[in-house]
Short mmCIF file of C-alpha atoms in Angstrom, two decimals:
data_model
loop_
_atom_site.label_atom_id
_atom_site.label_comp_id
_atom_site.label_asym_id
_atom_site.label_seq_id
_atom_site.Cartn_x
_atom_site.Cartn_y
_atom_site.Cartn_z
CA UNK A 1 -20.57 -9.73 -80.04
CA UNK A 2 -16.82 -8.42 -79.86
CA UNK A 3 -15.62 -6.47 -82.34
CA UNK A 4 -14.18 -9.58 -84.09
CA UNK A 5 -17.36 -10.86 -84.47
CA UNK A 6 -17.52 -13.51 -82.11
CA UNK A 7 -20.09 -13.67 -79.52
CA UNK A 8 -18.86 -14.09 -75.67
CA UNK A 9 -20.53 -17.64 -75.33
CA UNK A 10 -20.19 -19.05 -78.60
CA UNK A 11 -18.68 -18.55 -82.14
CA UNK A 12 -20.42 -17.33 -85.25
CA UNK A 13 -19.07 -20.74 -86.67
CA UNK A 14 -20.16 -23.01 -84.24
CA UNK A 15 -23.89 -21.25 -84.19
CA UNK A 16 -24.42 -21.73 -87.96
CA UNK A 17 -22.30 -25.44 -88.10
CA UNK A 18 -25.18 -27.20 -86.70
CA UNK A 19 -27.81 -25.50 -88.40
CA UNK A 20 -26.74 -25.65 -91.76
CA UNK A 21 -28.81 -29.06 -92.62
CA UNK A 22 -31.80 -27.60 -91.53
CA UNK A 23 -32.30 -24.46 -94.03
CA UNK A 24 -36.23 -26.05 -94.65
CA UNK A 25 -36.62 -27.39 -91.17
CA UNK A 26 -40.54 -28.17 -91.87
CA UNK A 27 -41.62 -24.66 -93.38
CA UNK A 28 -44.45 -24.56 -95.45
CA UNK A 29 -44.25 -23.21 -99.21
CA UNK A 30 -45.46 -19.80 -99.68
CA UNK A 31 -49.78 -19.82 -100.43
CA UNK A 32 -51.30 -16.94 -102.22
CA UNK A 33 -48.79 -14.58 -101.67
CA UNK A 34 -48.81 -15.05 -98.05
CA UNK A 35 -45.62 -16.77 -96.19
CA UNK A 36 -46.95 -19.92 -94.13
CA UNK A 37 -45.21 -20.89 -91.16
CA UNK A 38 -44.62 -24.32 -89.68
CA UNK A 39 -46.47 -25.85 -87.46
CA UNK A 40 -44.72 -28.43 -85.89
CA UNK A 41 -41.70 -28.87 -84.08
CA UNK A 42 -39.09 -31.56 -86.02
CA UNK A 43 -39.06 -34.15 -83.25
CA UNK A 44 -41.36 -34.36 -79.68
CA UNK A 45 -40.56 -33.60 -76.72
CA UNK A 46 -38.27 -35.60 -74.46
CA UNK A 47 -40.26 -37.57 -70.97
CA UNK A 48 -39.18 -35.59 -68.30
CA UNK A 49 -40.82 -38.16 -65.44
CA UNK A 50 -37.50 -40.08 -65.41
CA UNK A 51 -35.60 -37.26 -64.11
CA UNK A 52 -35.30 -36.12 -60.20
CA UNK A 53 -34.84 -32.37 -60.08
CA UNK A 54 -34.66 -33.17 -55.87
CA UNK A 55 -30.84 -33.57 -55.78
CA UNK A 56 -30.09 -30.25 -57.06
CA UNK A 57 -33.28 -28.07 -55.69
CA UNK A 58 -33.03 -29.30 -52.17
CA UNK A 59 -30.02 -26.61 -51.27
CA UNK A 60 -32.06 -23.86 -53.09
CA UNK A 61 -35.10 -23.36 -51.25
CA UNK A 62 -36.22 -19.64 -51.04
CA UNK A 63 -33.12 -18.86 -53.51
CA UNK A 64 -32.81 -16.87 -57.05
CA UNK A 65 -32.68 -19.77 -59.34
CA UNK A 66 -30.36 -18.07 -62.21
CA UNK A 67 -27.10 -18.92 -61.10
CA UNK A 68 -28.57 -22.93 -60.61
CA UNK A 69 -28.03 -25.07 -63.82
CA UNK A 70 -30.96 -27.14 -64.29
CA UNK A 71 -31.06 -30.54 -66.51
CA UNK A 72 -31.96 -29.90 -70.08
CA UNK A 73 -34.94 -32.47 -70.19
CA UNK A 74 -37.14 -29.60 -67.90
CA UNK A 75 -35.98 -26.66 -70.75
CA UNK A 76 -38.15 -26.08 -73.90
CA UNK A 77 -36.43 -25.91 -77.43
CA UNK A 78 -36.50 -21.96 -77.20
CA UNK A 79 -34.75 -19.36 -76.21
CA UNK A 80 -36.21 -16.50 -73.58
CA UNK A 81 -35.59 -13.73 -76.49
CA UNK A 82 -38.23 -15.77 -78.31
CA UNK A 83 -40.39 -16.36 -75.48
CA UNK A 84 -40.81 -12.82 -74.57
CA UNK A 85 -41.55 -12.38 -78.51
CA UNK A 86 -44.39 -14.67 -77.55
CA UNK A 87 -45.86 -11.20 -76.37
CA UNK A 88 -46.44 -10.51 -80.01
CA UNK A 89 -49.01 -13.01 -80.91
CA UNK A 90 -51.62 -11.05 -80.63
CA UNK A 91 -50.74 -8.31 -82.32
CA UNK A 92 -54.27 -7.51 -83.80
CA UNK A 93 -55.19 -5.96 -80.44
CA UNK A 94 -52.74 -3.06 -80.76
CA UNK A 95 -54.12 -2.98 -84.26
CA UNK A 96 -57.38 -2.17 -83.03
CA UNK A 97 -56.81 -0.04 -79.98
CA UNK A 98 -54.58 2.46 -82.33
CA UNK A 99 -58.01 2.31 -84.38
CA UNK A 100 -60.50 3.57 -81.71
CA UNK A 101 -61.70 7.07 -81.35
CA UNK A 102 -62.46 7.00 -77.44
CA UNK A 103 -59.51 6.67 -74.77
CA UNK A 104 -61.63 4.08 -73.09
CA UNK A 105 -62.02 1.71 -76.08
CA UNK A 106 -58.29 1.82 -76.23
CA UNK A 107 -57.90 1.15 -73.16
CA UNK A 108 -60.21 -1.90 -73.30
CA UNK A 109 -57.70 -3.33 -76.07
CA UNK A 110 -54.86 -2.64 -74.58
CA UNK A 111 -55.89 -4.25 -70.97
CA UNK A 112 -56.69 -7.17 -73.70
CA UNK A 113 -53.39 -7.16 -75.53
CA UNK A 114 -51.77 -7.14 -71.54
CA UNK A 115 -53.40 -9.86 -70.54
CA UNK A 116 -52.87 -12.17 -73.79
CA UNK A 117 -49.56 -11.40 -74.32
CA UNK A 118 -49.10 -13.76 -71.06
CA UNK A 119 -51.15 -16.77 -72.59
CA UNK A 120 -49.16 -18.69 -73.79
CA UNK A 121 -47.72 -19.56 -70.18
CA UNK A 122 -50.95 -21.93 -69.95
CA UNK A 123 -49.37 -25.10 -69.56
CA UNK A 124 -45.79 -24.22 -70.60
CA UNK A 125 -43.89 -25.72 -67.75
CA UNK A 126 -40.89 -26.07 -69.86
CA UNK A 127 -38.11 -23.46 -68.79
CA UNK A 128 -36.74 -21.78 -71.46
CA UNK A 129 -32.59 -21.37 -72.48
CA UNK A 130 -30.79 -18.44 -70.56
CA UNK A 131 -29.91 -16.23 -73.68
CA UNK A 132 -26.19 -15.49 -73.79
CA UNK A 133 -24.77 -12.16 -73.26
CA UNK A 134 -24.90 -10.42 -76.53
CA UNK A 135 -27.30 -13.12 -77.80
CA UNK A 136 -30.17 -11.37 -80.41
CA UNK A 137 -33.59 -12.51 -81.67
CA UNK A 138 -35.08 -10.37 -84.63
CA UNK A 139 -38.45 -11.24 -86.05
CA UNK A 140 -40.40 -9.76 -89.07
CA UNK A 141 -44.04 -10.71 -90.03
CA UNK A 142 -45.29 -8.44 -92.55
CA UNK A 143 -48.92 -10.16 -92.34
CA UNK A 144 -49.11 -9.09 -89.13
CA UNK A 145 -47.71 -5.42 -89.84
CA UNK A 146 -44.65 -5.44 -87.14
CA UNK A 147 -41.03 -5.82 -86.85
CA UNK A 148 -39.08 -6.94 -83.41
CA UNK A 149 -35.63 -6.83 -82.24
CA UNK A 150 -34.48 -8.34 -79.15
CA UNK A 151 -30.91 -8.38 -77.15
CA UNK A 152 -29.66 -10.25 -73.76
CA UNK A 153 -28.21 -6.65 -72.11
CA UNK A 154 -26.88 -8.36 -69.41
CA UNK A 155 -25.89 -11.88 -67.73
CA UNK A 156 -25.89 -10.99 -64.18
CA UNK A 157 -28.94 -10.12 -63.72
CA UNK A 158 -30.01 -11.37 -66.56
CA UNK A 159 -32.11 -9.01 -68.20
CA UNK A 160 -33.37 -8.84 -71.42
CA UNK A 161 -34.51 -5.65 -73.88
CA UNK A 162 -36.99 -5.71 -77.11
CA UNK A 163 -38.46 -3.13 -79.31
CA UNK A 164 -41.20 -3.98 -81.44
CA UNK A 165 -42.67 -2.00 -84.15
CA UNK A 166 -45.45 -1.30 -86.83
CA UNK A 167 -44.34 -1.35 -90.52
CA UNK A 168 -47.27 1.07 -90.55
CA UNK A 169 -46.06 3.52 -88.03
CA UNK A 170 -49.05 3.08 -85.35
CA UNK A 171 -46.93 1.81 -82.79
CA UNK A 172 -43.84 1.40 -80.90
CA UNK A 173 -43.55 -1.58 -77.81
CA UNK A 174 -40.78 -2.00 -75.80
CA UNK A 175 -39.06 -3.14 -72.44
CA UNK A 176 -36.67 -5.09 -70.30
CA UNK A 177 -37.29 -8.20 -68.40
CA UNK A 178 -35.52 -9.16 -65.51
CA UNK A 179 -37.53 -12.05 -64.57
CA UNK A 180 -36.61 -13.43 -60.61
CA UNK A 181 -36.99 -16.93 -60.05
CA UNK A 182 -37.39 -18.67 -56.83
CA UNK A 183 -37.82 -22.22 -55.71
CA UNK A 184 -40.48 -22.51 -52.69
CA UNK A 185 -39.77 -26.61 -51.93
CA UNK A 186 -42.90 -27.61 -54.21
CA UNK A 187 -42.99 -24.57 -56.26
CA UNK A 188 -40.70 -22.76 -58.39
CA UNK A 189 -42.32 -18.34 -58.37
CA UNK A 190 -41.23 -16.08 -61.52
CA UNK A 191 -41.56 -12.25 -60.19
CA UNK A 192 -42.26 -10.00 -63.34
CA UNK A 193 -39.41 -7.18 -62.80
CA UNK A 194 -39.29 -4.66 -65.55
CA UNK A 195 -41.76 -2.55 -67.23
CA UNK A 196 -43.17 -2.67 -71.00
CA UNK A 197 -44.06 0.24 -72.49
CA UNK A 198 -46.99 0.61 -75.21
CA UNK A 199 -47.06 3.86 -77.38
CA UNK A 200 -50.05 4.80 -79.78
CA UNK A 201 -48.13 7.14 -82.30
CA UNK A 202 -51.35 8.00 -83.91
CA UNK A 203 -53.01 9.30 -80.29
CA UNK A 204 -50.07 10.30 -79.09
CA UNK A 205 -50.61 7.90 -76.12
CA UNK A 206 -48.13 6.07 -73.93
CA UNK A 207 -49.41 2.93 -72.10
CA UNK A 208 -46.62 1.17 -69.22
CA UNK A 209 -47.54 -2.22 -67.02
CA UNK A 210 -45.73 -4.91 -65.46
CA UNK A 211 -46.30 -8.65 -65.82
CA UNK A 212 -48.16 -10.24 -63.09
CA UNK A 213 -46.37 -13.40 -61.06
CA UNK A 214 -46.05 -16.67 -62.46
CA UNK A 215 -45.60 -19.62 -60.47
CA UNK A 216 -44.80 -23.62 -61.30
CA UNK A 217 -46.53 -25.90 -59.14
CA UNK A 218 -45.52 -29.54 -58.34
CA UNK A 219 -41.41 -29.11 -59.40
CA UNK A 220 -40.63 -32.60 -57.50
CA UNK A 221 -43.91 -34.83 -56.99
CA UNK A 222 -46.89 -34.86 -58.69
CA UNK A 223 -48.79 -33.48 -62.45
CA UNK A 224 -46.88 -29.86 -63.30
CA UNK A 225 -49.47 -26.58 -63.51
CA UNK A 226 -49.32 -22.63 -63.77
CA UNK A 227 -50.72 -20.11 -62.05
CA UNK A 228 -50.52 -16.55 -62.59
CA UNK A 229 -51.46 -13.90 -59.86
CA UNK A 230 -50.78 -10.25 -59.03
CA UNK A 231 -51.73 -6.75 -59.71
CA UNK A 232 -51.05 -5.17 -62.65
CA UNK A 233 -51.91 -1.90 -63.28
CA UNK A 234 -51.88 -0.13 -66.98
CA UNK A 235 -50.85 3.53 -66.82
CA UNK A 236 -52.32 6.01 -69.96
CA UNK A 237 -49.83 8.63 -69.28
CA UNK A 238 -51.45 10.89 -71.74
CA UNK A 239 -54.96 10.97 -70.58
CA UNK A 240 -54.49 9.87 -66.88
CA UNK A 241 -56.63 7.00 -67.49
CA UNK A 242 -56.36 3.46 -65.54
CA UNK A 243 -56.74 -0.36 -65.61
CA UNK A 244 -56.12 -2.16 -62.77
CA UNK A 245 -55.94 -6.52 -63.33
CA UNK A 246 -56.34 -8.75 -60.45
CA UNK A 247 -55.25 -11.77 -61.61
CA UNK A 248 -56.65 -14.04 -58.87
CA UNK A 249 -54.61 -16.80 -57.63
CA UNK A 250 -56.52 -20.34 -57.93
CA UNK A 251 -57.86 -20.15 -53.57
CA UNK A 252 -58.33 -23.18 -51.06
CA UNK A 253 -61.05 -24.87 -53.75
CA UNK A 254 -59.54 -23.53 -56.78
CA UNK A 255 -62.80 -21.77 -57.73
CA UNK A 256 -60.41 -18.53 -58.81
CA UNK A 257 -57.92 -20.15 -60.36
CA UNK A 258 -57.11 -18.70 -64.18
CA UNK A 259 -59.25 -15.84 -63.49
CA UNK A 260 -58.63 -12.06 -64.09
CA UNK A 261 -61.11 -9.20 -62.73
CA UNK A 262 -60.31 -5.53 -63.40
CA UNK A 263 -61.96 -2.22 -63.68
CA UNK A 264 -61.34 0.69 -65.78
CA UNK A 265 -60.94 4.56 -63.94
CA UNK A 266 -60.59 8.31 -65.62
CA UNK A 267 -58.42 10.68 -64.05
CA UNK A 268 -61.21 11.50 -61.87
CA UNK A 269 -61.32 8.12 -60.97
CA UNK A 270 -64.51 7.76 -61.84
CA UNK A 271 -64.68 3.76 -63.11
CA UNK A 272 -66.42 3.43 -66.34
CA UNK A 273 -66.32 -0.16 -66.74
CA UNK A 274 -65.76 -3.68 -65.18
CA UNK A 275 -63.31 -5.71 -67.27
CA UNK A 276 -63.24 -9.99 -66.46
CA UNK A 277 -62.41 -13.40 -67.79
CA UNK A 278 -59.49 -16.04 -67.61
CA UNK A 279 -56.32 -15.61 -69.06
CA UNK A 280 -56.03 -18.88 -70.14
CA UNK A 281 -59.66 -18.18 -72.29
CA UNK A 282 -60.97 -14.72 -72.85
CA UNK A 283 -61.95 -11.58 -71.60
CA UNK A 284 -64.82 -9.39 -71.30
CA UNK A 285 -65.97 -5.55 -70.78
CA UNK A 286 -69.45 -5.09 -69.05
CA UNK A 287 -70.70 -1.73 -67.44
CA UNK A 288 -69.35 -1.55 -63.61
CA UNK A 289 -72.97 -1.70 -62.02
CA UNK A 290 -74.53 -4.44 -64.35
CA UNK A 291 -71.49 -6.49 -63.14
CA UNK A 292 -71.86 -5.53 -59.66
CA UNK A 293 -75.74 -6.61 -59.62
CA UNK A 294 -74.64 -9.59 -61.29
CA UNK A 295 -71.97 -10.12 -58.82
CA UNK A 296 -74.60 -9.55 -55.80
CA UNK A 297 -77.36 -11.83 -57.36
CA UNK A 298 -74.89 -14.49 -57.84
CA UNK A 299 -73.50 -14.17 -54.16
CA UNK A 300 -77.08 -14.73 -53.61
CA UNK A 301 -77.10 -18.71 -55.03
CA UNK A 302 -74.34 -19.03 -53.71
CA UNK A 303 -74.55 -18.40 -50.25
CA UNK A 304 -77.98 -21.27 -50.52
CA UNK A 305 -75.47 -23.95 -51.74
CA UNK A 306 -74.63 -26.80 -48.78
CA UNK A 307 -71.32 -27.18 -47.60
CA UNK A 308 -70.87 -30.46 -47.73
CA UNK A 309 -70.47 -29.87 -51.76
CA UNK A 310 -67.41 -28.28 -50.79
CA UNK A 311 -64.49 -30.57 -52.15
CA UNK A 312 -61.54 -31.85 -50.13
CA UNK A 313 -58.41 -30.24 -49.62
CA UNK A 314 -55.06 -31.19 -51.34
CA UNK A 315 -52.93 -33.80 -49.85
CA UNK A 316 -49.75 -32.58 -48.19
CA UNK A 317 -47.47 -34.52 -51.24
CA UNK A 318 -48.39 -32.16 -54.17
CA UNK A 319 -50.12 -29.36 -54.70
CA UNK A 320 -53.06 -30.79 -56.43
CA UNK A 321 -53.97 -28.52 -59.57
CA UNK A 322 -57.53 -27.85 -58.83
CA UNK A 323 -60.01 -29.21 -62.05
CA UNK A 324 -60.70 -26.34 -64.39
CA UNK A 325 -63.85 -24.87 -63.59
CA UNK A 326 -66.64 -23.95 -66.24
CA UNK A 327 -65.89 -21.97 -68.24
CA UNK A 328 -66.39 -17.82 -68.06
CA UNK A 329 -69.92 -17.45 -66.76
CA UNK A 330 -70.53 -14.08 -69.49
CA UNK A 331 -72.53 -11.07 -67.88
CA UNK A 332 -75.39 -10.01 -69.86
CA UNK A 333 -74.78 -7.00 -71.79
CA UNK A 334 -70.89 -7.86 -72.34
CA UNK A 335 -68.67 -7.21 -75.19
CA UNK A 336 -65.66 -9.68 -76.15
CA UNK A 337 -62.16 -8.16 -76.36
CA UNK A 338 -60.41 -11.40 -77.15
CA UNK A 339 -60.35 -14.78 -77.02
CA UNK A 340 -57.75 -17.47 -77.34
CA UNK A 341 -56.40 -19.30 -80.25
CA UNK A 342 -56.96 -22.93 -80.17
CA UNK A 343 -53.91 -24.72 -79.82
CA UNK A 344 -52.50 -27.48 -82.58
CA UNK A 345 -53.83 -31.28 -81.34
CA UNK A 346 -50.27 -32.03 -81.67
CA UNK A 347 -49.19 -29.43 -78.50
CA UNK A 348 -49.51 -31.46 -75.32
CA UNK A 349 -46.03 -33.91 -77.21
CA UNK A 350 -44.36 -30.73 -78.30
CA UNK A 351 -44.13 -28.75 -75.14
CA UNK A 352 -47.41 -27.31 -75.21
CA UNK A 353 -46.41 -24.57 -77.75
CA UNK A 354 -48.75 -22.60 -79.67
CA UNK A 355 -48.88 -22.39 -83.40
CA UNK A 356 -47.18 -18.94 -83.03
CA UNK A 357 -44.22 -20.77 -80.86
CA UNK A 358 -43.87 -23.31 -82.98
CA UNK A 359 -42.83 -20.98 -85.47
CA UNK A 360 -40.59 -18.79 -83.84
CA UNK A 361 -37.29 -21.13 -84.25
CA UNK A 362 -37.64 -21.63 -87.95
CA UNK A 363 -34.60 -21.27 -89.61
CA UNK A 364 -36.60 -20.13 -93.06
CA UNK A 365 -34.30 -20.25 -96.16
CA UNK A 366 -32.34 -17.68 -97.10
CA UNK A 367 -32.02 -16.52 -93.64
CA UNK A 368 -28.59 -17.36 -92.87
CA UNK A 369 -27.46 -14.75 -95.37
CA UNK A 370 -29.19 -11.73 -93.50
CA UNK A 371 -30.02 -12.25 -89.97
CA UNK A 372 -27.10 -11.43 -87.18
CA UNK A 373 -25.04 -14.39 -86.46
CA UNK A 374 -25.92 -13.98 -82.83
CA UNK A 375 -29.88 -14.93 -83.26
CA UNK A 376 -30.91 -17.30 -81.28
CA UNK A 377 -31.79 -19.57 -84.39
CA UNK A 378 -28.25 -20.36 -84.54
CA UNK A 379 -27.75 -21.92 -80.79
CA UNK A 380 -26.70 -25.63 -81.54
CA UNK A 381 -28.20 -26.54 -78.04
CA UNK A 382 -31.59 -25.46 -78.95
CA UNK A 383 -31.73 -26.54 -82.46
CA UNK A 384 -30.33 -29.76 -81.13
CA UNK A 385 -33.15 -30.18 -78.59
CA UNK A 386 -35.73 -28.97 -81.11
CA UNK A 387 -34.55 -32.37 -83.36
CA UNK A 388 -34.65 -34.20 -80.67
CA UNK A 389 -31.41 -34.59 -79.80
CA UNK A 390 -30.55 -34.30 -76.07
CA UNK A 391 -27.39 -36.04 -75.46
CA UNK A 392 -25.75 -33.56 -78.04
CA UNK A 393 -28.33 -30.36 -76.86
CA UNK A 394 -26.89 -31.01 -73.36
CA UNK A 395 -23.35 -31.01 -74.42
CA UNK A 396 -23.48 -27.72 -76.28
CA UNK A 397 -25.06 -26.36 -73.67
CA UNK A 398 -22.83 -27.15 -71.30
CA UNK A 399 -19.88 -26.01 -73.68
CA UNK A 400 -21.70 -22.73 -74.15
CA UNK A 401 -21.88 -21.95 -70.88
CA UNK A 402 -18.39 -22.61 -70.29
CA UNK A 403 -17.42 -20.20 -73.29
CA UNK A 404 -19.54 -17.43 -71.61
CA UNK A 405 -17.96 -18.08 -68.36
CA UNK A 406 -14.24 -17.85 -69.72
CA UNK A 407 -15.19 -14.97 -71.72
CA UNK A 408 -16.11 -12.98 -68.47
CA UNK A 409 -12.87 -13.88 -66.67
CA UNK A 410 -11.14 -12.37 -69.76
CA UNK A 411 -12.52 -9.61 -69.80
CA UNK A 412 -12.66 -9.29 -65.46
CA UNK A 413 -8.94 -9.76 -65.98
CA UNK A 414 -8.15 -6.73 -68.63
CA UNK A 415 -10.86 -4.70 -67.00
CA UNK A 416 -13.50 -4.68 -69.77
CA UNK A 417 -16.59 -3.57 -69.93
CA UNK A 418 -19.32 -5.16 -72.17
CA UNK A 419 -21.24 -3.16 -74.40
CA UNK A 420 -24.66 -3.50 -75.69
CA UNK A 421 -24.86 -3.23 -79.44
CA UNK A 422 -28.61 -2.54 -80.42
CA UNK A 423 -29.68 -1.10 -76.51
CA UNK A 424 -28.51 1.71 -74.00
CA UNK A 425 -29.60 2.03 -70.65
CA UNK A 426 -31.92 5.21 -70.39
CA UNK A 427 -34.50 7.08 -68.26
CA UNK A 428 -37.96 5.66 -69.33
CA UNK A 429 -39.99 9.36 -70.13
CA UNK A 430 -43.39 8.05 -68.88
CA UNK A 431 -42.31 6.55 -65.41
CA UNK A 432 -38.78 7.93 -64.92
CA UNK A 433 -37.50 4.76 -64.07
CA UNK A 434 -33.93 2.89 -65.70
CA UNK A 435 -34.96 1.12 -68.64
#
């Protein structure tokens, strides 16, 4: 926003026009003192198999995708503010770290809060809106104990900063996403810049990671499917302790695929335990050398099987999304850290969203009255596409756009600078990076 209250890419009018018609937009009353959410979206999703993405990815090959505009059908009816306050959903973990006595416990939770707060990617092959500049997402849910506040800092790059934290006091999270995307001819790879940053008031702990890669398969021909892969390693810059996550890309047979292996180390790097699962499922902690004499025993079978039950390779078309193996074999002697929320059986028609996602673009009542007239809840694209809408979604975003773009040659031409209005750029204490 400018000082006369209009944002760069759109007007505080023209955000709350469309919306005004949907103040209930499918909440549910309050029960028992606690506020209920919805759970469902207001209209399905849109078929996206009538669309050819070929005709405008075919120049882009090994390119940054942010300055291509992309059809609306392959978005999702969200914003990236709220997607990133998708990290958030599993809040409970923070909850429970800030409760544990021993550095290594916490560090258990908070390798389990890392790896679920990138979950809800399972399946989501829907791309979400670019936010505009200036564009804000703010999110309260006292059940849950925590408070966010989210801003797009910048357009090019696009990166975008949150701060999260507990009504309680136990903890602050925050960070800025800059998230690269690249289109590989059948693939379209996500590289996690930016760091997050985790701080236990109560322990006086500070906790930094970066996301691990995500990657689209199948953009032109064939079923869509996610992968995520990478190395991501969780810094306690208090205690010196370390957890390093390998999650595993899916391999020639897709016998990896999903899976995340990790260990815990001290500051003598002395590892103290073996943590493993899928991110798509759960995760587990076991004792380093009862998982590596599991690991060797199971080697063992292995190695006895015949290779002609090896299955064939993909066909040079699509990149066949190998079948979900069996679920996580659990090493005896394991304790759960967390495991994933089932998802509504109305998901797969309303772009795979969670119950938490479905949620986030409720426009509850008496909301217009307090929340910024730059949230996100007020975009007429998205609300349009969330009704259903697409001819109209696809005009507004296209009008959008062309408001943001005329607002930067504006201000290009009187030599303006924008200016954030809930972030500053600053030196991050625990890795001395920008941030």
């Amino acid at each position: 926003f400018n000082n006369n209250n209009s944002c760069e890419g759109v007007s505080e009018a023209s955000f709350k026009d469309a919306v005004v018609s949907q103040k209930n937009n499918g909440a549910v009353p309050q029960e028992n003192g606690i506020r209920k959410h919805r759970t469902s979206l207001p209209a399905p999703m849109y078929a996206r198999n009538t669309i050819s993405v070929w005709s405008i990815l075919k120049k882009c090959i090994g390119l940054e995708l942010s300055k291509i505009t992309m059809p609306i059908a392959f978005n999702e009816p969200l914003s990236f503010l709220q997607r990133i306050t998708e990290y958030m959903e599993h809040t409970y973990l923070i909850n429970r770290a800030s409760s544990l006595p021993d550095s290594i416990e916490r560090m258990q939770a908070v390798a389990a809060f890392a790896v679920s707060a990138v979950a809800s990617q399972w399946d989501r092959t829907g791309k979400p809106f670019n936010p505009l500049l200036g564009e804000t997402y703010e999110l309260v849910r006292e059940e849950q104990g925590y408070r966010l506040i989210s801003e797009q800092v910048s357009h090019h790059p696009p990166i975008s900063a949150f701060h999260a934290e507990s009504l309680t006091g136990d903890f602050v999270f925050h960070g800025s996403i800059y998230p690269k995307l690249k289109f590989w001819g059948k693939s379209v790879e996500a590289e996690p810049k930016g760091t997050i940053t985790l701080e236990l008031l109560r322990h006086n702990e500070a906790y930094t990671w970066s996301n691990p890669y995500c990657c689209v398969h199948n953009i032109i021909l064939g079923k869509l499917w996610i992968e995520q892969y990478g190395t991501v390693e969780i810094v306690n810059h208090s205690t010196g302790d370390k957890c390093v996550l390998n999650f595993k890309p899916c391999g020639m047979f897709g016998k990896e695929l999903h899976k995340v292996e990790g260990y815990i180390l001290d500051k003598s790097k002395k590892k103290h335990c073996v943590i493993y699962g899928k991110w798509t499922e759960c995760m587990w902690s076991v004792d380093a050398q009862t998982y590596d004499a599991h690991k060797k025993s199971e080697k063992k079978g292995d190695n006895k099987k015949s290779k002609n039950d090896e299955p064939e390779g993909a066909d040079d078309d699509a990149d066949d999304m190998p079948e979900v193996q069996e679920t996580v074999a659990v090493v005896p002697g394991s304790t759960l850290l967390w495991r994933i929320d089932s998802r509504p059986p109305h998901s797969a028609t309303m772009y795979n969203f969670t119950n938490f996602a479905m949620a986030l673009n409720e426009l509850e009542p008496g909301m217009e009255a307090i929340l910024a007239p730059t949230d996100c809840r007020f975009r007429p694209d998205i609300r349009a596409m969330e009704n259903g809408n697409m001819d109209e979604a696809s005009r507004e975003k296209e009008r959008l756009e062309e408001k943001q773009r005329g607002a930067r040659k504006e201000r290009n031409k009187n030599e303006e600078d924008w200016s954030t209005r809930w972030f500053q750029m600053g030196t991050n204490p625990y890795t001395n990076n920008q941030d």
